[in-house]
């Protein structure tokens, strides 16, 4: 169970890394997440069932997520629709897109190849394939984010999130940075959706409900446990936060609590993580006083 949970934690960590690019770098919540996540899974699973290789199918799922992010970005920057409403509009519209793609609310991968099957030649124990694939994907995603954010374009992207007015005064086209960030973020989120769909063996249009809570929990848990960090350390903290979150969910299951209410348990865990820093501040203030 623990090996399986760690593997799931790695796959869900990809979601947290995608959300980090908007929630922490651009400083706004993007609700497109709850549409692009299942979209990545829907497109990937549909492609696999139509004979496409799992790797290519996963990349097609990523592309679909980037297009969802592009749509949100255009509504936000060009249509001047508030970011939360833009995300809700796209998230809602993607339900119909997924129904059109899968031709049904869900689609199984029974007897179909998955990306994890590429490691069958290693004869690994159960669930170790998820850990290895998860690690490979995380290395690629974390490395890609670090390389991107250290380029001139990435620095312009960070500046847009830090101080948009200052960024504009420096000649940075902030609208383009927001669109770019939403595309990259939702592409990574769709990647997580594609991996989770292959891990669980099916895609479902309702899979995105509440996933933003899971992603935020990874980010908040990492920040709460490890404090002030460099960029690389923060990304690793998100991965560890995701694994810890999945382990907490495993504890809930082991306690034989009704898993029908798993979403509320997730929300409570996130709420506690968000409130905890306030207690630290109050405690520190009393001690200083």
CSV table of C-alpha atoms in Angstrom, one decimal:
chain,number,residue,atom,x,y,z
A,1,UNK,CA,0.0,0.0,0.0
A,2,UNK,CA,2.8,2.4,0.9
A,3,UNK,CA,4.7,1.8,-2.4
A,4,UNK,CA,1.4,2.3,-4.4
A,5,UNK,CA,0.7,5.5,-2.4
A,6,UNK,CA,4.2,6.9,-3.0
A,7,UNK,CA,3.8,6.2,-6.8
A,8,UNK,CA,0.4,8.0,-6.8
A,9,UNK,CA,2.0,10.8,-4.9
A,10,UNK,CA,4.6,11.3,-7.6
A,11,UNK,CA,2.0,11.3,-10.3
A,12,UNK,CA,-0.2,13.8,-8.4
A,13,UNK,CA,2.9,15.9,-7.7
A,14,UNK,CA,2.9,16.8,-11.5
A,15,UNK,CA,-0.5,18.5,-10.9
A,16,UNK,CA,1.0,20.5,-8.0
A,17,UNK,CA,3.9,21.7,-10.1
A,18,UNK,CA,1.5,22.9,-12.8
A,19,UNK,CA,-0.7,24.8,-10.3
A,20,UNK,CA,2.5,26.3,-8.8
A,21,UNK,CA,3.2,28.2,-12.1
A,22,UNK,CA,-0.1,30.2,-11.8
A,23,UNK,CA,-1.0,30.1,-8.1
A,24,UNK,CA,2.5,31.1,-6.8
A,25,UNK,CA,4.3,32.7,-9.7
A,26,UNK,CA,1.5,34.7,-11.4
A,27,UNK,CA,-0.4,35.0,-8.0
A,28,UNK,CA,-3.9,34.0,-9.2
A,29,UNK,CA,-6.0,30.8,-8.9
A,30,UNK,CA,-6.8,29.1,-12.2
A,31,UNK,CA,-9.9,27.0,-12.1
A,32,UNK,CA,-9.2,25.7,-15.6
A,33,UNK,CA,-7.3,23.0,-13.6
A,34,UNK,CA,-10.5,21.1,-12.9
A,35,UNK,CA,-11.2,20.9,-16.7
A,36,UNK,CA,-7.7,20.5,-18.1
A,37,UNK,CA,-6.9,17.6,-15.7
A,38,UNK,CA,-9.6,15.3,-16.8
A,39,UNK,CA,-9.2,16.6,-20.4
A,40,UNK,CA,-5.6,15.3,-20.5
A,41,UNK,CA,-6.9,11.9,-19.3
A,42,UNK,CA,-9.8,11.8,-21.7
A,43,UNK,CA,-7.7,12.7,-24.8
A,44,UNK,CA,-4.9,10.3,-23.8
A,45,UNK,CA,-7.2,7.3,-23.1
A,46,UNK,CA,-9.2,8.0,-26.3
A,47,UNK,CA,-6.0,8.1,-28.4
A,48,UNK,CA,-4.7,4.9,-26.8
A,49,UNK,CA,-7.9,3.0,-27.5
A,50,UNK,CA,-7.6,4.2,-31.1
A,51,UNK,CA,-4.2,2.6,-31.5
A,52,UNK,CA,-1.9,5.5,-30.6
A,53,UNK,CA,1.2,4.6,-28.6
A,54,UNK,CA,1.0,5.6,-24.9
A,55,UNK,CA,3.8,8.1,-25.0
A,56,UNK,CA,2.4,9.9,-28.1
A,57,UNK,CA,-1.1,9.7,-26.5
A,58,UNK,CA,0.2,11.3,-23.3
A,59,UNK,CA,1.8,14.1,-25.4
A,60,UNK,CA,-1.5,14.7,-27.2
A,61,UNK,CA,-3.2,15.0,-23.8
A,62,UNK,CA,-0.6,17.6,-22.8
A,63,UNK,CA,-1.3,19.6,-26.0
A,64,UNK,CA,-5.1,19.5,-25.3
A,65,UNK,CA,-4.4,21.0,-21.8
A,66,UNK,CA,-2.3,23.7,-23.4
A,67,UNK,CA,-5.1,24.6,-25.7
A,68,UNK,CA,-7.4,24.8,-22.7
A,69,UNK,CA,-4.9,27.2,-21.0
A,70,UNK,CA,-4.7,29.2,-24.2
A,71,UNK,CA,-8.5,29.6,-24.2
A,72,UNK,CA,-8.6,30.8,-20.6
A,73,UNK,CA,-5.7,33.2,-21.3
A,74,UNK,CA,-7.4,34.8,-24.2
A,75,UNK,CA,-10.7,35.2,-22.3
A,76,UNK,CA,-8.7,36.7,-19.4
A,77,UNK,CA,-6.4,39.0,-21.3
A,78,UNK,CA,-8.2,39.9,-24.5
A,79,UNK,CA,-11.8,39.4,-23.4
A,80,UNK,CA,-11.1,41.2,-20.1
A,81,UNK,CA,-13.1,38.5,-18.2
A,82,UNK,CA,-11.9,38.0,-14.6
A,83,UNK,CA,-9.5,35.1,-14.3
A,84,UNK,CA,-11.7,33.1,-11.9
A,85,UNK,CA,-14.7,33.4,-14.3
A,86,UNK,CA,-12.6,32.7,-17.3
A,87,UNK,CA,-11.4,29.5,-15.7
A,88,UNK,CA,-15.0,28.5,-14.8
A,89,UNK,CA,-16.2,29.1,-18.3
A,90,UNK,CA,-13.5,27.0,-19.9
A,91,UNK,CA,-13.8,24.3,-17.2
A,92,UNK,CA,-17.6,24.1,-17.9
A,93,UNK,CA,-17.1,24.0,-21.6
A,94,UNK,CA,-14.5,21.2,-21.4
A,95,UNK,CA,-17.1,18.8,-20.1
A,96,UNK,CA,-18.8,18.9,-23.5
A,97,UNK,CA,-15.4,18.6,-25.2
A,98,UNK,CA,-14.6,15.5,-23.2
A,99,UNK,CA,-18.0,14.0,-24.0
A,100,UNK,CA,-17.4,14.7,-27.7
A,101,UNK,CA,-13.9,13.1,-27.5
A,102,UNK,CA,-14.8,10.0,-25.6
A,103,UNK,CA,-18.4,9.6,-26.8
A,104,UNK,CA,-19.3,8.7,-23.2
A,105,UNK,CA,-18.8,10.0,-19.7
A,106,UNK,CA,-16.0,7.5,-19.1
A,107,UNK,CA,-13.7,5.2,-21.1
A,108,UNK,CA,-11.8,2.2,-20.0
A,109,UNK,CA,-8.2,1.1,-20.8
A,110,UNK,CA,-9.0,-2.6,-20.3
A,111,UNK,CA,-6.6,-4.7,-22.4
A,112,UNK,CA,-4.9,-1.6,-23.7
A,113,UNK,CA,-1.2,-0.7,-23.4
A,114,UNK,CA,-0.2,2.0,-20.9
A,115,UNK,CA,2.9,4.1,-20.5
A,116,UNK,CA,3.8,2.0,-17.4
A,117,UNK,CA,3.9,-1.2,-19.6
A,118,UNK,CA,7.1,0.1,-21.2
A,119,UNK,CA,8.9,-1.1,-18.1
A,120,UNK,CA,7.5,-4.6,-18.2
A,121,UNK,CA,10.9,-5.9,-19.4
A,122,UNK,CA,12.4,-5.1,-16.0
A,123,UNK,CA,10.0,-7.5,-14.2
A,124,UNK,CA,9.5,-5.0,-11.4
A,125,UNK,CA,7.4,-5.8,-8.2
A,126,UNK,CA,3.8,-4.3,-8.3
A,127,UNK,CA,3.6,-0.5,-8.4
A,128,UNK,CA,7.3,0.1,-8.7
A,129,UNK,CA,6.7,1.0,-12.4
A,130,UNK,CA,4.6,3.9,-11.2
A,131,UNK,CA,7.4,5.2,-9.0
A,132,UNK,CA,10.0,4.9,-11.8
A,133,UNK,CA,7.8,6.6,-14.4
A,134,UNK,CA,6.7,9.2,-11.9
A,135,UNK,CA,10.4,10.0,-11.1
A,136,UNK,CA,11.3,10.3,-14.7
A,137,UNK,CA,8.4,12.6,-15.5
A,138,UNK,CA,9.1,14.7,-12.3
A,139,UNK,CA,12.8,15.1,-13.3
A,140,UNK,CA,11.7,16.3,-16.8
A,141,UNK,CA,9.1,18.6,-15.5
A,142,UNK,CA,11.1,20.1,-12.6
A,143,UNK,CA,14.2,20.5,-14.9
A,144,UNK,CA,12.0,22.1,-17.6
A,145,UNK,CA,10.5,24.6,-15.1
A,146,UNK,CA,13.9,25.6,-13.7
A,147,UNK,CA,15.4,26.0,-17.2
A,148,UNK,CA,12.4,28.0,-18.3
A,149,UNK,CA,12.3,30.3,-15.3
A,150,UNK,CA,16.0,31.1,-15.7
A,151,UNK,CA,15.7,32.3,-19.3
A,152,UNK,CA,15.0,35.9,-20.2
A,153,UNK,CA,11.4,34.8,-21.1
A,154,UNK,CA,11.1,33.1,-17.7
A,155,UNK,CA,12.4,36.1,-15.8
A,156,UNK,CA,9.8,38.3,-17.7
A,157,UNK,CA,7.2,35.8,-16.6
A,158,UNK,CA,8.3,36.0,-13.0
A,159,UNK,CA,8.3,39.8,-13.1
A,160,UNK,CA,4.8,39.8,-14.4
A,161,UNK,CA,3.7,37.9,-11.3
A,162,UNK,CA,5.8,40.0,-8.9
A,163,UNK,CA,4.8,43.4,-10.1
A,164,UNK,CA,2.8,43.8,-13.3
A,165,UNK,CA,3.0,47.6,-13.5
A,166,UNK,CA,6.8,47.5,-13.1
A,167,UNK,CA,7.0,44.7,-15.7
A,168,UNK,CA,5.0,46.8,-18.2
A,169,UNK,CA,7.2,49.8,-17.6
A,170,UNK,CA,10.2,47.6,-18.5
A,171,UNK,CA,8.5,46.8,-21.9
A,172,UNK,CA,7.4,43.3,-20.9
A,173,UNK,CA,4.2,42.3,-22.7
A,174,UNK,CA,2.4,41.0,-19.6
A,175,UNK,CA,-0.7,39.7,-21.4
A,176,UNK,CA,1.5,37.4,-23.4
A,177,UNK,CA,3.3,36.2,-20.2
A,178,UNK,CA,-0.1,35.4,-18.6
A,179,UNK,CA,-1.2,33.4,-21.7
A,180,UNK,CA,2.1,31.6,-21.8
A,181,UNK,CA,1.9,30.7,-18.1
A,182,UNK,CA,-1.6,29.4,-18.4
A,183,UNK,CA,-0.7,27.3,-21.4
A,184,UNK,CA,2.4,25.8,-19.7
A,185,UNK,CA,0.6,25.3,-16.4
A,186,UNK,CA,-2.4,23.5,-17.9
A,187,UNK,CA,-0.2,21.5,-20.2
A,188,UNK,CA,1.6,20.1,-17.1
A,189,UNK,CA,-1.8,19.6,-15.3
A,190,UNK,CA,-3.1,17.7,-18.3
A,191,UNK,CA,0.1,15.6,-18.2
A,192,UNK,CA,-0.8,14.6,-14.6
A,193,UNK,CA,-4.4,13.8,-15.7
A,194,UNK,CA,-3.1,11.6,-18.5
A,195,UNK,CA,-0.7,9.7,-16.2
A,196,UNK,CA,-3.4,9.3,-13.5
A,197,UNK,CA,-5.9,8.0,-16.1
A,198,UNK,CA,-3.4,5.4,-17.2
A,199,UNK,CA,-2.5,4.5,-13.7
A,200,UNK,CA,-6.2,3.9,-12.7
A,201,UNK,CA,-7.1,2.3,-16.1
A,202,UNK,CA,-9.9,4.7,-17.2
A,203,UNK,CA,-10.8,8.3,-17.9
A,204,UNK,CA,-13.8,10.1,-16.5
A,205,UNK,CA,-15.2,13.5,-17.2
A,206,UNK,CA,-15.9,14.0,-13.4
A,207,UNK,CA,-12.3,13.2,-12.5
A,208,UNK,CA,-11.4,16.9,-12.3
A,209,UNK,CA,-13.8,17.7,-9.4
A,210,UNK,CA,-11.8,18.9,-6.5
A,211,UNK,CA,-8.3,18.2,-8.0
A,212,UNK,CA,-7.3,21.9,-7.5
A,213,UNK,CA,-7.6,21.1,-3.7
A,214,UNK,CA,-5.1,18.2,-4.1
A,215,UNK,CA,-2.7,20.3,-6.1
A,216,UNK,CA,-2.9,23.2,-3.6
A,217,UNK,CA,-2.5,20.8,-0.7
A,218,UNK,CA,0.9,19.6,-2.2
A,219,UNK,CA,2.1,23.2,-2.5
A,220,UNK,CA,0.9,24.3,1.0
A,221,UNK,CA,2.1,21.2,2.7
A,222,UNK,CA,5.6,21.6,1.2
A,223,UNK,CA,5.7,25.3,2.2
A,224,UNK,CA,4.4,24.6,5.7
A,225,UNK,CA,7.0,21.8,6.4
A,226,UNK,CA,10.1,23.3,4.7
A,227,UNK,CA,9.6,27.1,5.0
A,228,UNK,CA,11.8,29.5,2.9
A,229,UNK,CA,13.4,27.6,0.0
A,230,UNK,CA,15.2,28.2,-3.3
A,231,UNK,CA,13.3,27.6,-6.5
A,232,UNK,CA,14.6,24.0,-6.9
A,233,UNK,CA,14.0,23.2,-3.2
A,234,UNK,CA,10.5,24.6,-3.4
A,235,UNK,CA,9.7,22.3,-6.4
A,236,UNK,CA,11.1,19.3,-4.5
A,237,UNK,CA,9.0,20.4,-1.5
A,238,UNK,CA,5.9,20.3,-3.7
A,239,UNK,CA,6.7,16.7,-4.7
A,240,UNK,CA,7.3,15.7,-1.0
A,241,UNK,CA,4.1,17.6,-0.1
A,242,UNK,CA,2.2,15.5,-2.6
A,243,UNK,CA,3.5,12.2,-1.3
A,244,UNK,CA,2.8,13.3,2.3
A,245,UNK,CA,-0.8,14.3,1.3
A,246,UNK,CA,-1.4,10.9,-0.3
A,247,UNK,CA,0.0,9.2,2.8
A,248,UNK,CA,-2.5,11.2,4.9
A,249,UNK,CA,-5.3,10.0,2.7
A,250,UNK,CA,-4.0,6.5,3.1
A,251,UNK,CA,-4.2,7.0,6.9
A,252,UNK,CA,-7.9,8.1,6.5
A,253,UNK,CA,-8.6,4.9,4.5
A,254,UNK,CA,-6.8,2.7,7.0
A,255,UNK,CA,-8.9,4.3,9.8
A,256,UNK,CA,-11.9,2.8,7.9
A,257,UNK,CA,-13.5,6.2,7.6
A,258,UNK,CA,-16.2,6.4,4.9
A,259,UNK,CA,-14.3,7.1,1.7
A,260,UNK,CA,-17.6,8.5,0.2
A,261,UNK,CA,-16.6,11.7,1.9
A,262,UNK,CA,-13.0,11.7,0.8
A,263,UNK,CA,-13.4,15.2,-0.8
A,264,UNK,CA,-14.3,16.8,2.6
A,265,UNK,CA,-11.3,15.0,4.2
A,266,UNK,CA,-9.1,16.5,1.5
A,267,UNK,CA,-10.6,20.0,2.1
A,268,UNK,CA,-10.1,19.7,5.9
A,269,UNK,CA,-6.4,18.7,5.4
A,270,UNK,CA,-5.9,21.7,3.1
A,271,UNK,CA,-7.7,24.1,5.5
A,272,UNK,CA,-5.5,22.9,8.4
A,273,UNK,CA,-2.4,23.5,6.3
A,274,UNK,CA,-3.6,27.0,5.5
A,275,UNK,CA,-4.5,27.9,9.0
A,276,UNK,CA,-1.3,26.4,10.7
A,277,UNK,CA,1.0,29.3,9.6
A,278,UNK,CA,-1.4,31.8,11.3
A,279,UNK,CA,-0.9,30.0,14.6
A,280,UNK,CA,2.8,30.1,14.1
A,281,UNK,CA,2.7,33.9,13.5
A,282,UNK,CA,0.5,34.4,16.6
A,283,UNK,CA,2.8,32.2,18.7
A,284,UNK,CA,5.8,34.1,17.5
A,285,UNK,CA,4.2,37.4,18.2
A,286,UNK,CA,3.4,36.5,21.8
A,287,UNK,CA,6.9,35.3,22.4
A,288,UNK,CA,8.3,38.5,21.0
A,289,UNK,CA,5.8,40.5,23.1
